Coordinates of C-alpha atoms and ligand atoms in Angstrom, one line a residue:
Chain A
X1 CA 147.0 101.6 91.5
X2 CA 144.7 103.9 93.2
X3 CA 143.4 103.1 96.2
X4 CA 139.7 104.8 96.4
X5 CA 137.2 103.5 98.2
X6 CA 133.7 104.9 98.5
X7 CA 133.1 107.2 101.0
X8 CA 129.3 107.7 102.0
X9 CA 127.9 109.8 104.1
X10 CA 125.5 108.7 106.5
X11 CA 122.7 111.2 108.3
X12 CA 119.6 111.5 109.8
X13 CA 117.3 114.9 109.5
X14 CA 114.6 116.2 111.8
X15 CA 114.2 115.8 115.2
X16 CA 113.2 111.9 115.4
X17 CA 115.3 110.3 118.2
X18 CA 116.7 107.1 117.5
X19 CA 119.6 106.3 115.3
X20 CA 119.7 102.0 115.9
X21 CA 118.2 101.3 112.4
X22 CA 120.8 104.2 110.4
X23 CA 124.2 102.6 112.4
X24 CA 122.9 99.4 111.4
X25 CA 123.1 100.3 107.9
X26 CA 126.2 102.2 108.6
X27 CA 127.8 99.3 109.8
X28 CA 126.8 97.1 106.5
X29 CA 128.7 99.2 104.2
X30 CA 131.7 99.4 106.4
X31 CA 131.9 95.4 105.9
X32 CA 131.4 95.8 102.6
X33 CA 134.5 97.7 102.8
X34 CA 133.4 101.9 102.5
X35 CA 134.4 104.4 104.4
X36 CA 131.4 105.1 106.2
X37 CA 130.9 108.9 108.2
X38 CA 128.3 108.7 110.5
X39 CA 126.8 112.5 111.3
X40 CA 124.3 111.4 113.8
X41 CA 121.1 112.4 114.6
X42 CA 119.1 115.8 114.4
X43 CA 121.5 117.2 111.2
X44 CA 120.1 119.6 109.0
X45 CA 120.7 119.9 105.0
X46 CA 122.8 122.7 105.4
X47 CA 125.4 120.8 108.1
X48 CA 124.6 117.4 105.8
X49 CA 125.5 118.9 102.1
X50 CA 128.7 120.9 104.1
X51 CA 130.1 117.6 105.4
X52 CA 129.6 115.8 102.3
X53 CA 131.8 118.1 100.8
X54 CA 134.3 118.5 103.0
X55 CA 134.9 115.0 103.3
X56 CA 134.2 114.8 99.2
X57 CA 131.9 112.3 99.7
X58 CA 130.9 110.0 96.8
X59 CA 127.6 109.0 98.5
X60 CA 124.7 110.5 100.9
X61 CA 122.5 107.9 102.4
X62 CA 119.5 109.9 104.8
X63 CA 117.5 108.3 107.3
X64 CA 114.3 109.5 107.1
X65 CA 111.1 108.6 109.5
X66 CA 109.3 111.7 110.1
X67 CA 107.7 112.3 107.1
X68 CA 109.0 115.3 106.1
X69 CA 111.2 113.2 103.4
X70 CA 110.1 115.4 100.5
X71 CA 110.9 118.4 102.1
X72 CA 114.3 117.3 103.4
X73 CA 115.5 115.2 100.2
X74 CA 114.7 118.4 98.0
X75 CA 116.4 120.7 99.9
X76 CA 119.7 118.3 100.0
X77 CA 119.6 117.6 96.6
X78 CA 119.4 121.8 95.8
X79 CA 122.3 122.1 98.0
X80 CA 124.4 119.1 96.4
X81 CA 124.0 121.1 93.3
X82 CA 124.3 124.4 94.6
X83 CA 127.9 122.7 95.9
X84 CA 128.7 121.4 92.8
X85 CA 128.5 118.1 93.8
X86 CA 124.5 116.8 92.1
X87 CA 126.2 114.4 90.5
X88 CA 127.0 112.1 93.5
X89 CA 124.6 109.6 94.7
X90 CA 121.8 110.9 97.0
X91 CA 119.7 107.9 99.0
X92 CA 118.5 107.0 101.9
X93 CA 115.5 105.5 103.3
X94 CA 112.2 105.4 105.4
X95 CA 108.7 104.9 105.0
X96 CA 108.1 106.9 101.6
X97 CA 105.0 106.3 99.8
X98 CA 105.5 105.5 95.8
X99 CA 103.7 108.3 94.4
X100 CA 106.9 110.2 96.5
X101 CA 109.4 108.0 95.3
X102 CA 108.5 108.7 91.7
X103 CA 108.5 112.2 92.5
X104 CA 111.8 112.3 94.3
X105 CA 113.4 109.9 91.4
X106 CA 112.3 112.2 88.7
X107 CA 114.7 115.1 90.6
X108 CA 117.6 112.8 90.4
X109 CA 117.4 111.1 93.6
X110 CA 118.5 107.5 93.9
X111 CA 116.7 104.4 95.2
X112 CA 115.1 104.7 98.4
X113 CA 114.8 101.8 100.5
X114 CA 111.8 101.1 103.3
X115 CA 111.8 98.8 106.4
X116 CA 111.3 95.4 104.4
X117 CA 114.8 95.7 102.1
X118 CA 117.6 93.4 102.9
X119 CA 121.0 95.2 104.0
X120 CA 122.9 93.4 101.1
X121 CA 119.8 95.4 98.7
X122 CA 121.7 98.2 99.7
X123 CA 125.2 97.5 99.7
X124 CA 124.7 96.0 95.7
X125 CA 122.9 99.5 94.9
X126 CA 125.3 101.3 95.9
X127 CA 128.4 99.6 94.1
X128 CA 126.1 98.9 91.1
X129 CA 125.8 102.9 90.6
X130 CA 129.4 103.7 91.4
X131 CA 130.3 100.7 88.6
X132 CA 128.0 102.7 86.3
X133 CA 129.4 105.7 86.6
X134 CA 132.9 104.8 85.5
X135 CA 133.6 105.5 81.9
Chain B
X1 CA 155.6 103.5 92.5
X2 CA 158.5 106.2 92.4
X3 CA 157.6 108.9 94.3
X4 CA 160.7 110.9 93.1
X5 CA 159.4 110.2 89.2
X6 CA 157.1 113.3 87.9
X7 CA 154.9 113.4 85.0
X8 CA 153.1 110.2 86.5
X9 CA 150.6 112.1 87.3
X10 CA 148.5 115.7 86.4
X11 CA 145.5 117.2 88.7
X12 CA 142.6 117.6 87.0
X13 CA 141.9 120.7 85.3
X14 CA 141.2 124.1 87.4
X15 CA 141.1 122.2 90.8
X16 CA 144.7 123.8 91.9
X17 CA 142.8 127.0 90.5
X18 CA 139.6 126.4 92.4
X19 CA 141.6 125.7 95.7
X20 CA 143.5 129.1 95.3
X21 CA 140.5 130.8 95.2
X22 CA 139.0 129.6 98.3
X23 CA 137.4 126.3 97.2
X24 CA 135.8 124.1 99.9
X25 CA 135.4 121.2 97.2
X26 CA 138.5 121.7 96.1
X27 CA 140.3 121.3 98.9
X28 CA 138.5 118.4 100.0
X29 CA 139.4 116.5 96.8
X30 CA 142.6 117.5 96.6
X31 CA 143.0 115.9 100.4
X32 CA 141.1 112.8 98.3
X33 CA 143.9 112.5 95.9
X34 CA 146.7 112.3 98.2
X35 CA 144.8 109.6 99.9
X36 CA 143.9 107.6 96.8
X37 CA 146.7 108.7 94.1
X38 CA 150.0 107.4 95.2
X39 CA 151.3 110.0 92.6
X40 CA 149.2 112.7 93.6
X41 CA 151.0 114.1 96.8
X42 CA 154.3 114.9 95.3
X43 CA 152.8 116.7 93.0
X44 CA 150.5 118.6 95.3
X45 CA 153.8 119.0 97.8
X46 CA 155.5 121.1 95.0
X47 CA 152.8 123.2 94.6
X48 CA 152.2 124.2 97.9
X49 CA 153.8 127.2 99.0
X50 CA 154.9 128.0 102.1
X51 CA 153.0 130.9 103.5
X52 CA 154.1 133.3 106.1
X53 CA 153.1 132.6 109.6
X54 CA 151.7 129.2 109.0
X55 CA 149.3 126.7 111.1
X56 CA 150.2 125.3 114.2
X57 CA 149.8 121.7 113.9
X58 CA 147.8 120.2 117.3
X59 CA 147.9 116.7 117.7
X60 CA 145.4 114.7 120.2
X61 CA 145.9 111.4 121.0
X62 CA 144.7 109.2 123.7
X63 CA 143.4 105.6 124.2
X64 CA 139.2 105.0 123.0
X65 CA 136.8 107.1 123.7
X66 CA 138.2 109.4 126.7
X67 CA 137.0 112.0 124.6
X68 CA 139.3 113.1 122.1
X69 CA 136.9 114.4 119.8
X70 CA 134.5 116.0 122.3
X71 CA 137.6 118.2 123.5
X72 CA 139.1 118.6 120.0
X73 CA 135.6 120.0 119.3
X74 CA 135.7 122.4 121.9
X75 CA 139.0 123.8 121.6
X76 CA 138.6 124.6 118.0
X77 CA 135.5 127.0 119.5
X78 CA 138.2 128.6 121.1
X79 CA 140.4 129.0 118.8
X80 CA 137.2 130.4 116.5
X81 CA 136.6 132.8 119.4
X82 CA 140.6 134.2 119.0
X83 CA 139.9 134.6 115.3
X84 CA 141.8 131.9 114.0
X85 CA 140.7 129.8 111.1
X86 CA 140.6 126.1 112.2
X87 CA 141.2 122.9 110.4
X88 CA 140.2 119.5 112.1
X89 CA 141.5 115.8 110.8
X90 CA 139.9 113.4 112.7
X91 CA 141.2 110.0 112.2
X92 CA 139.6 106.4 112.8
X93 CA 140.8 102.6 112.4
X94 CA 140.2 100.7 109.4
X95 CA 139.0 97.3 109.4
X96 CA 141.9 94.8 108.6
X97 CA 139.0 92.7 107.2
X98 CA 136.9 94.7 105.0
X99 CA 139.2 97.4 104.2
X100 CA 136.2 99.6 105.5
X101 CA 136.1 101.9 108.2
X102 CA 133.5 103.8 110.4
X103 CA 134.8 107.3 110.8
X104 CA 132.3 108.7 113.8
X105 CA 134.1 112.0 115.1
X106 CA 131.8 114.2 113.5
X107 CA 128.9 113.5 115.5
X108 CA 131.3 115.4 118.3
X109 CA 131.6 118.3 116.5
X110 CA 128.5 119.3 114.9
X111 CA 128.4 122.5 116.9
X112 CA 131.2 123.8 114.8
X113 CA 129.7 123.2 111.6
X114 CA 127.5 126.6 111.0
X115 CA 130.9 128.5 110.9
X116 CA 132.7 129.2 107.5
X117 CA 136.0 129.4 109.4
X118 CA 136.0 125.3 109.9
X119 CA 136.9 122.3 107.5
X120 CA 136.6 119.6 109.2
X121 CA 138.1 116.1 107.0
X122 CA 137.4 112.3 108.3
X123 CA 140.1 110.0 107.6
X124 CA 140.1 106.2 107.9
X125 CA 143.9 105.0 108.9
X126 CA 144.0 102.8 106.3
X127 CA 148.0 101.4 106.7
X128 CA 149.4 104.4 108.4
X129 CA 150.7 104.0 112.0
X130 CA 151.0 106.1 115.0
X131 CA 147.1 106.3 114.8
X132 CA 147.0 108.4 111.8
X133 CA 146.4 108.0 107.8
X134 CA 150.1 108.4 106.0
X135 CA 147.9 111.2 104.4
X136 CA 147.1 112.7 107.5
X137 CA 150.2 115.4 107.6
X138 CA 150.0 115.8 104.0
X139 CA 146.1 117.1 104.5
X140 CA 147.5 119.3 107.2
X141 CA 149.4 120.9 104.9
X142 CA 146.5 121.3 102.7
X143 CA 144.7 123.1 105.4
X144 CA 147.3 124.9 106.0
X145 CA 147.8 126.4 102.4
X146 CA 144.3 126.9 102.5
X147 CA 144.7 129.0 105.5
X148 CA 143.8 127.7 108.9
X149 CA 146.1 128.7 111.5
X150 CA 145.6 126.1 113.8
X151 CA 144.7 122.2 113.0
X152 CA 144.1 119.7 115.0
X153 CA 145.1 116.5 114.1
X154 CA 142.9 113.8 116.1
X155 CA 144.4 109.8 116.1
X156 CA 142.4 107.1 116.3
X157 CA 142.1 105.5 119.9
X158 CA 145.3 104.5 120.4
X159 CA 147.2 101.6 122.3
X160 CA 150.4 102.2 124.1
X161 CA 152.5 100.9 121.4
X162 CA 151.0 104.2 119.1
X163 CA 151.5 106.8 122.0
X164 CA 154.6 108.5 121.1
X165 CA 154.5 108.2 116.9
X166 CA 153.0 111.0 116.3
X167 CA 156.0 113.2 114.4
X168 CA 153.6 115.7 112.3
X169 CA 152.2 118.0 115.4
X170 CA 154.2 121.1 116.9
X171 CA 152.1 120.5 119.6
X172 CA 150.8 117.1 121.0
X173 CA 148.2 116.3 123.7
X174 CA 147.6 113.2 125.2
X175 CA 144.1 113.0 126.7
X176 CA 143.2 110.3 129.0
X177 CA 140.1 110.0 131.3
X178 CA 139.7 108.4 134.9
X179 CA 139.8 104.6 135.0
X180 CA 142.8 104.7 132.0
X181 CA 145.4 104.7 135.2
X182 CA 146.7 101.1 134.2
X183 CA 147.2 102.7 131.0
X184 CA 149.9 105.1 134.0
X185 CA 152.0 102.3 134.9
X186 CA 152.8 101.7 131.1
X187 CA 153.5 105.3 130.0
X188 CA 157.1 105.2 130.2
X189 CA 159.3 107.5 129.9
X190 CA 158.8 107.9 125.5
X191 CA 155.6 109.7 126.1
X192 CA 157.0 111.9 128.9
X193 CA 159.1 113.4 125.9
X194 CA 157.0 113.6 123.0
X195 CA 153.7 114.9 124.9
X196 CA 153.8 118.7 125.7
X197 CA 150.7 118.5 127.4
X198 CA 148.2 115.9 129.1
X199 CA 144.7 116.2 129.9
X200 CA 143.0 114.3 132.1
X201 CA 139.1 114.8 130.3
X202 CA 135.8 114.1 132.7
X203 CA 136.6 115.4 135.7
X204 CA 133.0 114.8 136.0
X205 CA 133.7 111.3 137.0
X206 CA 134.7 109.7 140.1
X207 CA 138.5 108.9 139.9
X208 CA 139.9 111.9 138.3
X209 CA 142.1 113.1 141.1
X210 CA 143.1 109.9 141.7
X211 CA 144.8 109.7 138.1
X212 CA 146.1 113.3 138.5
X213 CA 147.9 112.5 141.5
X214 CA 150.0 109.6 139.9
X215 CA 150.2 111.6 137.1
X216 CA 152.2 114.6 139.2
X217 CA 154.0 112.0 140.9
X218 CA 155.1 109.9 137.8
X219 CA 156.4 113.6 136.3
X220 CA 158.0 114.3 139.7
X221 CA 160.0 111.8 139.8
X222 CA 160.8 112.2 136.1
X223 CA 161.8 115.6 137.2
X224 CA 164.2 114.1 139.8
X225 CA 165.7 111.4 137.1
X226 CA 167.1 114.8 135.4
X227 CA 164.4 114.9 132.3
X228 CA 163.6 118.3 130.7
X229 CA 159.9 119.6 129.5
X230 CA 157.5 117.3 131.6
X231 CA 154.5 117.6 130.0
X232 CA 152.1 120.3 131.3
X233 CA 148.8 118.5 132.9
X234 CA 145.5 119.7 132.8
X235 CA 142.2 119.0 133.4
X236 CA 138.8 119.7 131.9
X237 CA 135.6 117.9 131.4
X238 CA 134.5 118.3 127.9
X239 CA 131.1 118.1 127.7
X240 CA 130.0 120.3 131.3
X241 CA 132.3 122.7 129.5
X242 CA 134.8 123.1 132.8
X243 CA 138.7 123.3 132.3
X244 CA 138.7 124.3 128.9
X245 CA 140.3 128.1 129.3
X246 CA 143.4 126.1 131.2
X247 CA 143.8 123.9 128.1
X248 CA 143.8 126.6 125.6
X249 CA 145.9 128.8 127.7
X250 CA 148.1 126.1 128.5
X251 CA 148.3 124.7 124.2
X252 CA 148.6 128.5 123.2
X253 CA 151.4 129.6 126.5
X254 CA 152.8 125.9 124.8
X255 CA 153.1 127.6 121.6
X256 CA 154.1 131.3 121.9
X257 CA 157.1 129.1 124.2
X258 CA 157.9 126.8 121.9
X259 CA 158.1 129.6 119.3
X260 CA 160.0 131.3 121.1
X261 CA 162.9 128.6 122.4
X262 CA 163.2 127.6 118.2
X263 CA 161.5 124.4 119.2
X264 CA 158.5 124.5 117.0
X265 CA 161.3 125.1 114.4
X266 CA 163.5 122.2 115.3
X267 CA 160.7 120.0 115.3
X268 CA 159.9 120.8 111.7
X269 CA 163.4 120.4 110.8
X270 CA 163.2 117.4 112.1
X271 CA 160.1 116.5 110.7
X272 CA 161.2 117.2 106.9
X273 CA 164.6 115.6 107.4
X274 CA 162.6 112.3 108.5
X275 CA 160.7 112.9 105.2
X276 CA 163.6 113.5 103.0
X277 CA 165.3 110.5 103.8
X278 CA 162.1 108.1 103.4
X279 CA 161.4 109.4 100.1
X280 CA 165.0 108.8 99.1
X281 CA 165.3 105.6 100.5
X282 CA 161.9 104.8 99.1
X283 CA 162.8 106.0 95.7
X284 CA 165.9 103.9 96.1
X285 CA 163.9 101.1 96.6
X286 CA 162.0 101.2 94.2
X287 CA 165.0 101.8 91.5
X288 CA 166.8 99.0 92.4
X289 CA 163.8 96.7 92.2
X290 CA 163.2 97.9 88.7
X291 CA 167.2 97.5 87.9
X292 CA 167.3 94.1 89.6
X293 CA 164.5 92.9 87.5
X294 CA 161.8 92.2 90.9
X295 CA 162.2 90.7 94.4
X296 CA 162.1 87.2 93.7
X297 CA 165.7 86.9 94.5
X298 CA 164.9 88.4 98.0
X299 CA 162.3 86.3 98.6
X300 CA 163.7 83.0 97.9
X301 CA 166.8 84.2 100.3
X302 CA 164.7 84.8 102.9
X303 CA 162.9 81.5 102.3
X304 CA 166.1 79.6 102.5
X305 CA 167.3 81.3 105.2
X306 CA 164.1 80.9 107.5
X307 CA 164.7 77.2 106.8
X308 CA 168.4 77.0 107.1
X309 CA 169.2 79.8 109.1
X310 CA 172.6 82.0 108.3
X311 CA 173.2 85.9 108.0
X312 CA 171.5 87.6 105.1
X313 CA 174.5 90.4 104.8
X314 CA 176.7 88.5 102.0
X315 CA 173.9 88.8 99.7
X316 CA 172.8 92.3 100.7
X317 CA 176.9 93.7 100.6
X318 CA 176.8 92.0 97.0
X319 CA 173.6 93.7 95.8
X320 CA 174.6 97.4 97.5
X321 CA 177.9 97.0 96.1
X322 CA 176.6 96.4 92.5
X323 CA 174.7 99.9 92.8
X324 CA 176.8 102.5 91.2
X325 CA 176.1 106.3 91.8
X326 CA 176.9 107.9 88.4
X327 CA 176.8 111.6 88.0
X328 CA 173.4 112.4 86.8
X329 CA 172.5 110.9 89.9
X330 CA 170.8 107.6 88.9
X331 CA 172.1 104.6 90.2
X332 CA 173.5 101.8 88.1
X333 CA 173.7 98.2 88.2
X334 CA 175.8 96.9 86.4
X335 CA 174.8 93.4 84.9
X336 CA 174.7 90.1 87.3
X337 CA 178.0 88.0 87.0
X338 CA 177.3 84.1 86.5
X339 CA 178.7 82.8 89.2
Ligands
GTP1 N1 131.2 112.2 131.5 C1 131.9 112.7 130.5 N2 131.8 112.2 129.2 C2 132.5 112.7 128.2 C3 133.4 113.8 128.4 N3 133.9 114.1 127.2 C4 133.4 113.2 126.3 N4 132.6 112.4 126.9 C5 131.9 111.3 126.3 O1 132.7 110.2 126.1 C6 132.3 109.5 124.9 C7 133.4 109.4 123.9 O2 133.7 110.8 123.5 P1 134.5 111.1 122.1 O3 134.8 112.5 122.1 O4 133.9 110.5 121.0 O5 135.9 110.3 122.5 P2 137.1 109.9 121.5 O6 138.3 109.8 122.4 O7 137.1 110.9 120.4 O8 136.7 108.5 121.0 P3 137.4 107.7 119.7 O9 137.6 108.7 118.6 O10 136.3 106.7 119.4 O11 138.6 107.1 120.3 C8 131.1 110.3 124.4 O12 129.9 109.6 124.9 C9 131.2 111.6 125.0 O13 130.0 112.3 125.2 C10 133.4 114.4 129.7 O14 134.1 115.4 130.0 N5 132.7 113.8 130.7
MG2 MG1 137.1 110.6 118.3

């Protein structure tokens, strides 16, 4: 009888200006029926980790374009777990090379997803981990 | 679903302890569980202890996007600059559809996040009404034990219909913006009583005066008509920063007053007794349902009345008359005669 639904958060680091593509994906996961809170642009890891704990989050989905992905998905993975919160779902997407992928995978960070993925790719991720992680 | 019933359900281990001692996570999960257990909040309510002094509760409401959130934002810098500890709840609509919801307040209020004096909680409505979650006052309370002295409590963009529900603030603000003044000609005389203060937000654009005029003049005559405590009006614009220091003056002088009068008291009183008799009735409810073996009964009445028309009371005297009050307190029904 409970009544949970998944709450993501949804950010975008760094200083790159446009947040079309992240409200997009926003919006897919709220028709998929999450509760979806959008932080908007220019957030840092500090203000990202802090709201994904205050609104006990189940899932962080970063935007990232600017390249600085490694830097900025370490650092909000160290806070997650600094939080006590590591073992929610930290994703995201951008234009990450795979060599940075596998790098980012082996510190516990989820699927990233680039330009060419399909919305529904993303949605079905998602779901498929929180299934998974039900005993 | 009794919400009178304990034992139904336990919080998990060394949260309660972890929220006692401060913790951020904790009291965000525990505002999760009254949210997603229906069990959870009665057990959470006991717990809770009242604690001297208290939050003031702030409610803001207002139709889409005349800046609710912007101003809440703004006001709880205030309130950080007086040294009080601030809470935020920040509701937005669910989708009837999906069952999903966007909850976009935060981007408003991302000056405040640096400060360890804020918790700021999203909620999506889900099936409350008057613009709020039905967890919403139970997370105030949280924030409150967790002590913030003043939370704001922001609805979703609301219709007229919405405009005077809101029970769970000691104060409420309605906020409208230049261009709502159709939204004027509606506001009747409900939300002349229930809003202690309104402010007219973006003074920046064209039309502002405009709305305050009719607003002066739609209190005026209120005034003449004999009603007591039209609301105070102010105006601001949020985001060049002008008005705020009336706002706050006016929401604080609103409630040092209503301290003062016993007002802020009555409207708790008020407040629980609304509560009280809902979880009764509820609990009621859901007794006689279990006792009475289901609804079907009630819903092939009301199917055969919709088609034949006729008064539903004979069946509902019958059914309340077969409910006993015994002395432990539990109600009886005795068994169905054949008839
Ligand atoms: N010109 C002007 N724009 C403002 C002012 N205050 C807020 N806004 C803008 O109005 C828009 C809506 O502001 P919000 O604070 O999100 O409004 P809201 O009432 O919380 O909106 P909902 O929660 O969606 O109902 C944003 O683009 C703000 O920047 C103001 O004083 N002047
Ligand atoms: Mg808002």
């Amino acid at each position: 009888m409970s009544d949970k639904r998944l709450k993501v958060i949804i950010a975008k680091p760094g200083l790159d200006g446009h947040d079309r593509g992240v409200k997009v994906v926003a919006r897919a996961l709220v028709e998929a029926g999450m509760e979806v809170v959008y932080l908007g642009l220019r957030q840092t890891p500090e203000s990202i980790v802090r709201a994904a704990v205050e609104e006990d989050a189940d899932v962080i989905g970063l935007s990232v374009l600017s390249g600085a992905h490694l830097a900025n998905f370490r650092r909000v993975k160290e806070l997650m777990n600094d939080a006590g919160i590591g073992g929610r779902l930290l994703t995201g997407g951008g234009i990450i090379p795979a060599g940075d992928q596998d790098e980012l995978c082996a510190l516990g960070i989820g699927r990233l997803f680039g330009p060419g993925d399909e919305l529904q790719s993303i949605v079905d991720y998602i779901k498929a981990w929180d299934a998974g992680r039900r005993p | 679903m009794n919400p009178t019933d304990d034992a139904q359900f336990v919080l998990p281990p060394g949260l309660w302890e972890d929220f006692l001692s401060g913790g951020r996570l904790a009291c965000a999960r525990l505002i999760s569980l009254i949210e997603n257990e229906p069990f959870a909040r009665t057990e959470i309510r006991d717990r809770l202890l009242p604690r001297p002094g208290g939050a003031v509760r702030i409610g803001v409401t207002g139709p889409p996007g005349v800046g609710k959130s912007t101003l809440t934002a703004a006001l709880a810098r205030r309130a950080l600059d007086e040294n009080h500890a601030v809470g935020i709840i920040a509701v937005d609509p669910t989708s009837p559809f999906t069952g999903g919801a966007f909850l976009g307040d935060r981007v408003r209020m991302h000056s405040l996040i640096g400060d360890p004096r804020v918790f700021i909680r999203s909620m999506a409505a889900r099936d409350g009404r008057g613009g709020l979650s039905s967890a919403a006052p139970d997370a105030a309370d949280i924030l409150d034990a967790f002590g913030m002295d003043r939370i704001f409590i922001e609805t979703l963009g609301v219709g007229q219909a919405e405009l005077d529900v809101m029970t769970c603030a000691d104060v409420l603000a309605l906020v409208l913006q230049p261009g709502t003044g159709d939204a004027i000609q509606t506001l009747k005389a409900g939300i002349i009583e229930t809003a202690d203060l309104i402010i007219v937000n973006k003074t920046d654009m064209p039309g502002a005066d405009d709305l305050l005029e009719s607003l002066r003049f739609l209190f005026d005559s209120a005034g003449a008509a004999g009603k007591r405590n039209a609301p105070l009006l102010c105006s601001a614009s949020a985001v060049e920063g002008r008005g705020l220091d009336e706002v706050w003056t006016a929401l604080e002088g609103l409630i040092v007053r209503d301290r003062e009068t016993g007002r802020l008291r009555e409207k708790r009183r008020a407040r629980l007794e609304g509560e009280i008799r809902t979880a009764i009735s509820g609990s009621l409810w859901e007794r006689y349902v279990a006792l009475a073996g289901g609804t079907a009964d009630i819903a092939l009445l009301a199917e055969r009345l919709s088609r034949e028309g006729g008064s539903p009371y004979p069946f509902i005297r019958k059914e309340c008359g077969r409910i006993k009050l015994v002395r432990d307190g539990r109600p009886e029904l005795p068994p169905k005669k054949k008839e």
